[in-house]
Amino acid sequence: MTERETTPLTVATINVNGIRAAVKVRHEGNQGMLPWLESTPADVVLMQEVRADEKQTQQALQPALEAGWHLVQAPATAKGRAGVGILSKIPLEDVTIGFGHSNPEIPEAREFDDSGRYIEATLAGHDVRVASLYLPSGSANTAKQDEKYRFLDAFAEYLNNRAALVASENKELVIGGDWNICHRRADLKNWKTNRTKSGYLPDERAFLDHLLGTFPDEATQVGDAEDSGRTGNPGGAAGDFFGAVEYTPGETARRRLEAGAASDPHYFDVVRQLHPAEDGPYSWWTYRGQAFDTDAGWRIDLQVATAGMCERARRANNAWVDKAAAYDQRWSDHSPVVVEYS
């Protein structure tokens, strides 16, 4: 590796749940996102659900931009929805929005070009590209779940192609974001009661098997004895596409199912690689009930990286969820997931 490839780098990913709301001062003990930006060790902050146009985002983050942060953004065409962005202390180059342009053989990928769900850029002076992802949340038995399955089809093809291209360019890639899927039982506190809910459906989890493999398990948890219980998984099995309304799996979905879990993956769930035996650490808690106080959370905010970056994370061995000390100190229903890369 060259010197520029090994410059230490700290990356955070956070679903801000609306940037204009995130920066608001709620009370003396909760000054919003801006003080967090002043204190975070992160060099790069990957943001999701920005829910603002570029002018509104720049206004919300003006103090941070004046302090030297660089901003690139991909707002959604639909106002007040989705939106991703990258804040970086390092200048950003070669910015690309969406992923349909790289999949001419998959025209359905163009559906998401203007949806504010993916932005990617190179860090100047580093052989590293960073990306912010806001994967559709879905909702079983609604059109939102169809949209999510279509996204998984197109995005899987993009990621498979992207791995080879990044390697040919002698670069590494970190995709941080709200992936809206819990891969394993350890990623969801109340997994048994959520098996029919979007975010923990068999075909969603099988998508992550295909991308990341089954680490630290020897085989997939999808459909195993514990997952199914005595009467089967009420959310179906991989290939059932439970919760779809009009979605019909096409060739890309069939190819992914046939390939199954990656035995030699190109991408790695960095936090899970560093914390293989831990429940969580969770990054999202519903505002309802006492979920935050009892840590009844979901681990859906991931940093997924290519092999070289994963190795750098292993060397640094420092990844954490920057969880607020108390419920009323939160400025989002998500908490930042931070990883140090040596």
Coordinates of C-alpha atoms in Angstrom, one line a residue:
M1 CA 0.0 0.0 0.0
T2 CA 1.1 3.5 -0.7
E3 CA 1.3 6.2 2.0
R4 CA -1.9 8.0 0.8
E5 CA -3.8 4.7 1.1
T6 CA -2.8 4.3 4.7
T7 CA -3.6 7.7 6.0
P8 CA -5.9 7.2 9.1
L9 CA -9.5 7.9 8.4
T10 CA -12.6 7.9 10.6
V11 CA -16.1 7.5 9.0
A12 CA -19.5 8.0 10.6
T13 CA -22.9 7.1 9.1
I14 CA -26.1 8.6 10.4
N15 CA -29.8 8.7 9.4
V16 CA -30.5 12.3 10.4
N17 CA -34.3 11.9 10.2
G18 CA -34.5 15.3 8.5
I19 CA -31.5 17.7 8.6
R20 CA -33.6 20.7 9.5
A21 CA -35.0 18.9 12.5
A22 CA -31.6 17.4 13.4
V23 CA -29.9 20.8 13.8
K24 CA -32.6 22.3 16.0
V25 CA -31.9 23.2 19.6
R26 CA -34.5 21.3 21.7
H27 CA -33.4 22.3 25.2
E28 CA -30.2 23.1 27.1
G29 CA -29.2 19.4 27.3
N30 CA -29.9 18.8 23.6
Q31 CA -28.3 21.3 21.2
G32 CA -28.9 19.2 18.1
M33 CA -26.5 17.9 15.5
L34 CA -24.2 20.8 15.1
P35 CA -22.3 20.4 18.5
W36 CA -22.0 16.7 17.6
L37 CA -20.2 17.7 14.4
E38 CA -17.9 19.9 16.3
S39 CA -16.9 17.1 18.7
T40 CA -16.9 14.0 16.5
P41 CA -13.6 12.5 15.5
A42 CA -15.1 11.6 12.1
D43 CA -13.4 12.9 9.0
V44 CA -16.4 11.9 6.9
V45 CA -20.1 11.8 7.9
L46 CA -22.4 9.9 5.6
M47 CA -26.0 11.2 6.0
Q48 CA -29.4 9.6 5.1
E49 CA -33.0 10.9 5.1
V50 CA -31.8 14.5 4.7
R51 CA -35.3 15.4 3.5
A52 CA -34.2 18.8 2.2
D53 CA -33.1 20.5 -1.0
E54 CA -29.5 21.6 -1.4
K55 CA -30.2 25.2 -0.3
Q56 CA -32.1 24.1 2.8
T57 CA -29.3 21.7 3.7
Q58 CA -26.6 24.3 3.3
Q59 CA -28.6 26.7 5.5
A60 CA -29.1 24.1 8.2
L61 CA -25.4 23.2 8.2
Q62 CA -24.0 26.7 7.6
P63 CA -21.9 26.7 10.8
A64 CA -20.3 23.4 9.9
L65 CA -19.6 24.5 6.3
E66 CA -18.0 27.7 7.6
A67 CA -15.9 25.6 9.9
G68 CA -14.4 23.7 6.9
W69 CA -16.7 20.8 6.2
H70 CA -17.4 20.0 2.5
L71 CA -20.9 18.9 1.4
V72 CA -22.2 17.0 -1.6
Q73 CA -25.8 15.9 -1.7
A74 CA -28.4 13.9 -3.7
P75 CA -31.9 15.1 -2.8
A76 CA -34.9 13.2 -3.9
T77 CA -37.2 14.6 -6.7
A78 CA -40.1 14.1 -4.3
K79 CA -39.8 17.0 -1.9
G80 CA -39.3 16.3 1.8
R81 CA -38.5 12.6 1.2
A82 CA -35.3 10.5 1.4
G83 CA -32.1 12.3 0.3
V84 CA -28.5 11.4 1.0
G85 CA -25.4 13.4 1.5
I86 CA -21.7 13.4 2.4
L87 CA -20.1 15.8 4.8
S88 CA -16.3 15.6 4.7
K89 CA -13.3 17.4 6.2
I90 CA -11.5 16.2 3.1
P91 CA -12.4 17.6 -0.3
L92 CA -14.7 15.3 -2.4
E93 CA -14.0 14.5 -6.1
D94 CA -15.7 12.4 -8.8
V95 CA -19.1 12.5 -7.3
T96 CA -21.7 10.2 -8.8
I97 CA -25.4 10.0 -7.9
G98 CA -27.5 6.9 -8.2
F99 CA -26.3 3.7 -9.8
G100 CA -28.5 3.2 -12.9
H101 CA -25.8 4.6 -15.1
S102 CA -23.6 1.6 -14.4
N103 CA -26.3 -0.9 -15.1
P104 CA -27.4 -0.3 -18.7
E105 CA -28.5 -4.0 -18.9
I106 CA -30.8 -3.4 -15.9
P107 CA -33.1 -0.6 -16.9
E108 CA -35.1 -0.8 -13.7
A109 CA -32.0 0.6 -11.9
R110 CA -32.8 4.0 -13.5
E111 CA -35.9 4.1 -11.3
F112 CA -33.8 5.1 -8.3
D113 CA -31.4 7.7 -10.0
D114 CA -33.5 10.6 -8.7
S115 CA -34.8 9.1 -5.5
G116 CA -32.1 10.4 -3.2
R117 CA -30.9 7.0 -2.2
Y118 CA -27.3 6.8 -3.2
I119 CA -24.3 9.1 -3.6
E120 CA -20.6 8.2 -4.0
A121 CA -17.4 10.2 -4.1
T122 CA -13.6 9.9 -3.9
L123 CA -11.8 11.5 -1.0
A124 CA -9.1 13.8 -2.4
G125 CA -5.6 12.5 -1.6
H126 CA -6.9 9.0 -0.7
D127 CA -7.5 5.9 -2.8
V128 CA -10.9 5.6 -1.1
R129 CA -14.4 6.1 -2.3
V130 CA -17.2 6.7 0.2
A131 CA -20.9 6.3 -0.4
S132 CA -24.1 7.1 1.5
L133 CA -27.0 4.7 1.0
Y134 CA -30.6 5.0 2.1
L135 CA -32.2 1.7 1.2
P136 CA -36.0 1.7 1.0
S137 CA -37.6 0.8 4.3
G138 CA -40.4 -1.2 2.7
S139 CA -43.6 -2.2 4.4
A140 CA -45.0 -5.7 4.1
N141 CA -48.1 -6.1 1.9
T142 CA -47.8 -2.6 0.4
A143 CA -46.3 -1.2 -2.8
K144 CA -43.4 0.0 -0.6
Q145 CA -42.3 -3.6 -0.2
D146 CA -42.4 -4.1 -4.0
E147 CA -40.1 -1.0 -4.3
K148 CA -37.7 -2.4 -1.8
Y149 CA -37.5 -5.8 -3.7
R150 CA -36.9 -3.9 -7.0
F151 CA -34.1 -1.9 -5.3
L152 CA -32.4 -5.0 -4.0
D153 CA -32.5 -6.6 -7.4
A154 CA -30.8 -3.5 -9.1
F155 CA -28.4 -2.7 -6.2
A156 CA -27.1 -6.3 -5.9
E157 CA -26.1 -6.2 -9.6
Y158 CA -24.5 -2.8 -9.1
L159 CA -22.5 -3.9 -6.1
N160 CA -21.3 -7.1 -7.8
N161 CA -20.1 -5.0 -10.8
R162 CA -18.7 -2.2 -8.6
A163 CA -16.4 -4.5 -6.6
A164 CA -14.4 -5.5 -9.7
L165 CA -14.3 -1.9 -11.0
V166 CA -13.1 -0.5 -7.7
A167 CA -10.4 -3.1 -7.6
S168 CA -9.3 -2.4 -11.1
E169 CA -8.9 1.3 -10.2
N170 CA -6.8 0.3 -7.2
K171 CA -9.3 1.9 -4.9
E172 CA -11.3 0.8 -1.8
L173 CA -15.0 1.5 -1.1
V174 CA -17.0 2.2 2.1
I175 CA -20.8 2.2 1.8
G176 CA -22.3 3.6 5.0
G177 CA -26.0 4.0 5.4
D178 CA -29.4 3.0 6.6
W179 CA -29.6 -0.4 5.0
N180 CA -33.0 -1.0 6.6
I181 CA -32.3 -4.8 7.0
C182 CA -31.3 -6.8 10.0
H183 CA -29.1 -9.6 8.8
R184 CA -29.0 -11.9 11.8
R185 CA -30.8 -12.6 15.0
A186 CA -28.2 -10.7 16.9
D187 CA -29.0 -7.6 14.9
L188 CA -32.6 -7.3 16.3
K189 CA -33.6 -7.4 19.9
N190 CA -37.1 -8.8 19.3
W191 CA -36.5 -10.8 16.2
K192 CA -39.2 -13.5 16.8
T193 CA -42.0 -11.0 16.8
N194 CA -40.7 -9.1 13.8
R195 CA -40.4 -12.0 11.3
T196 CA -43.3 -10.7 9.2
K197 CA -42.1 -7.1 9.3
S198 CA -40.1 -5.4 6.6
G199 CA -36.4 -5.2 7.7
Y200 CA -36.3 -8.8 8.8
L201 CA -37.9 -10.7 6.0
P202 CA -36.2 -13.8 4.7
D203 CA -35.5 -12.4 1.2
E204 CA -34.1 -9.2 2.6
R205 CA -31.7 -11.1 4.9
A206 CA -30.8 -13.5 2.0
F207 CA -29.8 -10.4 0.0
L208 CA -27.2 -9.6 2.8
D209 CA -26.1 -13.2 2.8
H210 CA -25.4 -12.9 -0.9
L211 CA -23.5 -9.7 -0.4
L212 CA -21.6 -10.3 2.9
G213 CA -21.7 -14.1 3.4
T214 CA -22.8 -15.5 6.7
F215 CA -20.0 -14.4 9.1
P216 CA -19.7 -15.3 11.9
D217 CA -22.0 -18.2 11.3
E218 CA -21.0 -21.2 9.2
A219 CA -24.3 -21.2 7.3
T220 CA -27.2 -18.8 6.8
Q221 CA -29.6 -18.2 9.6
V222 CA -32.4 -17.8 7.1
G223 CA -34.7 -20.8 7.4
D224 CA -32.6 -22.6 10.0
A225 CA -34.1 -24.5 12.9
E226 CA -34.2 -21.5 15.2
D227 CA -35.4 -19.1 12.5
S228 CA -38.3 -21.3 11.5
G229 CA -39.2 -22.9 14.8
R230 CA -41.6 -25.8 14.9
T231 CA -44.1 -24.3 12.5
G232 CA -42.0 -22.4 10.0
N233 CA -41.1 -18.8 9.7
P234 CA -44.3 -16.8 9.4
G235 CA -42.5 -14.5 7.0
G236 CA -41.9 -17.3 4.6
A237 CA -38.5 -18.5 3.2
A238 CA -36.0 -17.1 0.8
G239 CA -37.6 -17.1 -2.6
D240 CA -41.1 -16.4 -1.3
F241 CA -40.7 -12.6 -1.4
F242 CA -43.1 -12.3 1.5
G243 CA -45.1 -9.1 1.7
A244 CA -44.9 -8.3 -2.1
V245 CA -48.1 -7.0 -3.8
E246 CA -47.3 -6.9 -7.5
Y247 CA -43.6 -7.6 -7.5
T248 CA -42.5 -10.6 -9.5
P249 CA -38.9 -11.8 -9.2
G250 CA -37.0 -11.5 -12.4
E251 CA -33.7 -12.9 -13.7
T252 CA -31.6 -10.8 -11.4
A253 CA -33.5 -12.1 -8.3
R254 CA -33.4 -15.7 -9.5
R255 CA -29.6 -15.4 -10.2
R256 CA -29.0 -14.0 -6.7
L257 CA -31.1 -16.8 -5.1
E258 CA -29.3 -19.4 -7.1
A259 CA -25.9 -18.1 -6.1
G260 CA -26.9 -18.0 -2.4
A261 CA -24.7 -16.8 0.4
A262 CA -21.2 -15.5 -0.7
S263 CA -18.5 -17.9 0.2
D264 CA -15.8 -15.4 -0.7
P265 CA -17.4 -12.0 -0.4
H266 CA -16.1 -8.8 -1.8
Y267 CA -17.8 -6.7 0.9
F268 CA -17.7 -6.9 4.7
D269 CA -20.0 -5.7 7.5
V270 CA -17.2 -3.8 9.4
V271 CA -18.8 -3.5 12.8
R272 CA -19.9 -7.2 12.8
Q273 CA -16.3 -8.2 11.8
L274 CA -15.0 -6.4 14.9
H275 CA -17.8 -7.5 17.2
P276 CA -18.8 -11.0 16.0
A277 CA -20.4 -12.3 19.2
E278 CA -22.2 -9.2 20.3
D279 CA -25.9 -8.6 20.3
G280 CA -26.3 -5.4 18.3
P281 CA -24.8 -2.9 18.8
Y282 CA -28.2 -1.4 17.8
S283 CA -28.4 1.9 16.0
W284 CA -32.2 2.5 15.7
W285 CA -34.9 2.5 18.3
T286 CA -38.5 3.4 17.7
Y287 CA -39.8 6.5 19.4
R288 CA -42.7 4.5 20.7
G289 CA -42.6 3.0 24.2
Q290 CA -39.4 2.5 26.1
A291 CA -37.4 1.0 23.3
F292 CA -34.4 3.3 23.7
D293 CA -34.3 3.0 27.4
T294 CA -34.5 -0.8 27.3
D295 CA -32.2 -1.0 24.2
A296 CA -34.8 -2.9 22.2
G297 CA -33.2 -1.8 19.0
W298 CA -32.4 -2.7 15.4
R299 CA -28.9 -2.8 13.9
I300 CA -29.8 -1.4 10.4
D301 CA -27.1 1.3 10.0
L302 CA -24.0 -0.4 8.6
Q303 CA -20.6 0.4 7.2
V304 CA -20.0 -2.1 4.4
A305 CA -16.5 -2.0 3.0
T306 CA -14.2 -3.8 0.6
A307 CA -11.5 -6.1 1.9
G308 CA -8.7 -3.5 2.1
M309 CA -10.8 -1.1 4.2
C310 CA -12.0 -3.9 6.4
E311 CA -8.5 -4.9 7.1
R312 CA -7.7 -1.3 8.0
A313 CA -10.7 -1.3 10.4
R314 CA -9.4 -4.6 12.0
R315 CA -6.0 -2.9 12.6
A316 CA -7.5 0.1 14.2
N317 CA -10.0 -2.1 16.1
N318 CA -12.2 0.9 17.0
A319 CA -15.9 1.0 16.0
W320 CA -18.9 2.1 18.0
V321 CA -22.4 3.4 18.1
D322 CA -22.4 6.9 19.4
K323 CA -25.6 6.5 21.4
A324 CA -27.0 9.5 23.3
A325 CA -26.8 9.3 27.1
A326 CA -30.5 9.7 27.5
Y327 CA -33.7 9.6 25.4
D328 CA -34.2 13.4 25.5
Q329 CA -30.7 14.0 24.3
R330 CA -31.3 12.4 20.9
W331 CA -31.5 14.5 17.7
S332 CA -32.5 11.6 15.5
D333 CA -34.1 8.2 16.1
H334 CA -30.9 6.7 14.8
S335 CA -27.4 7.0 16.4
P336 CA -24.2 7.5 14.5
V337 CA -22.1 4.4 13.7
V338 CA -18.5 5.3 13.7
V339 CA -15.5 3.3 12.4
E340 CA -11.8 4.1 12.5
Y341 CA -9.7 2.9 9.6
S342 CA -5.9 2.9 10.2

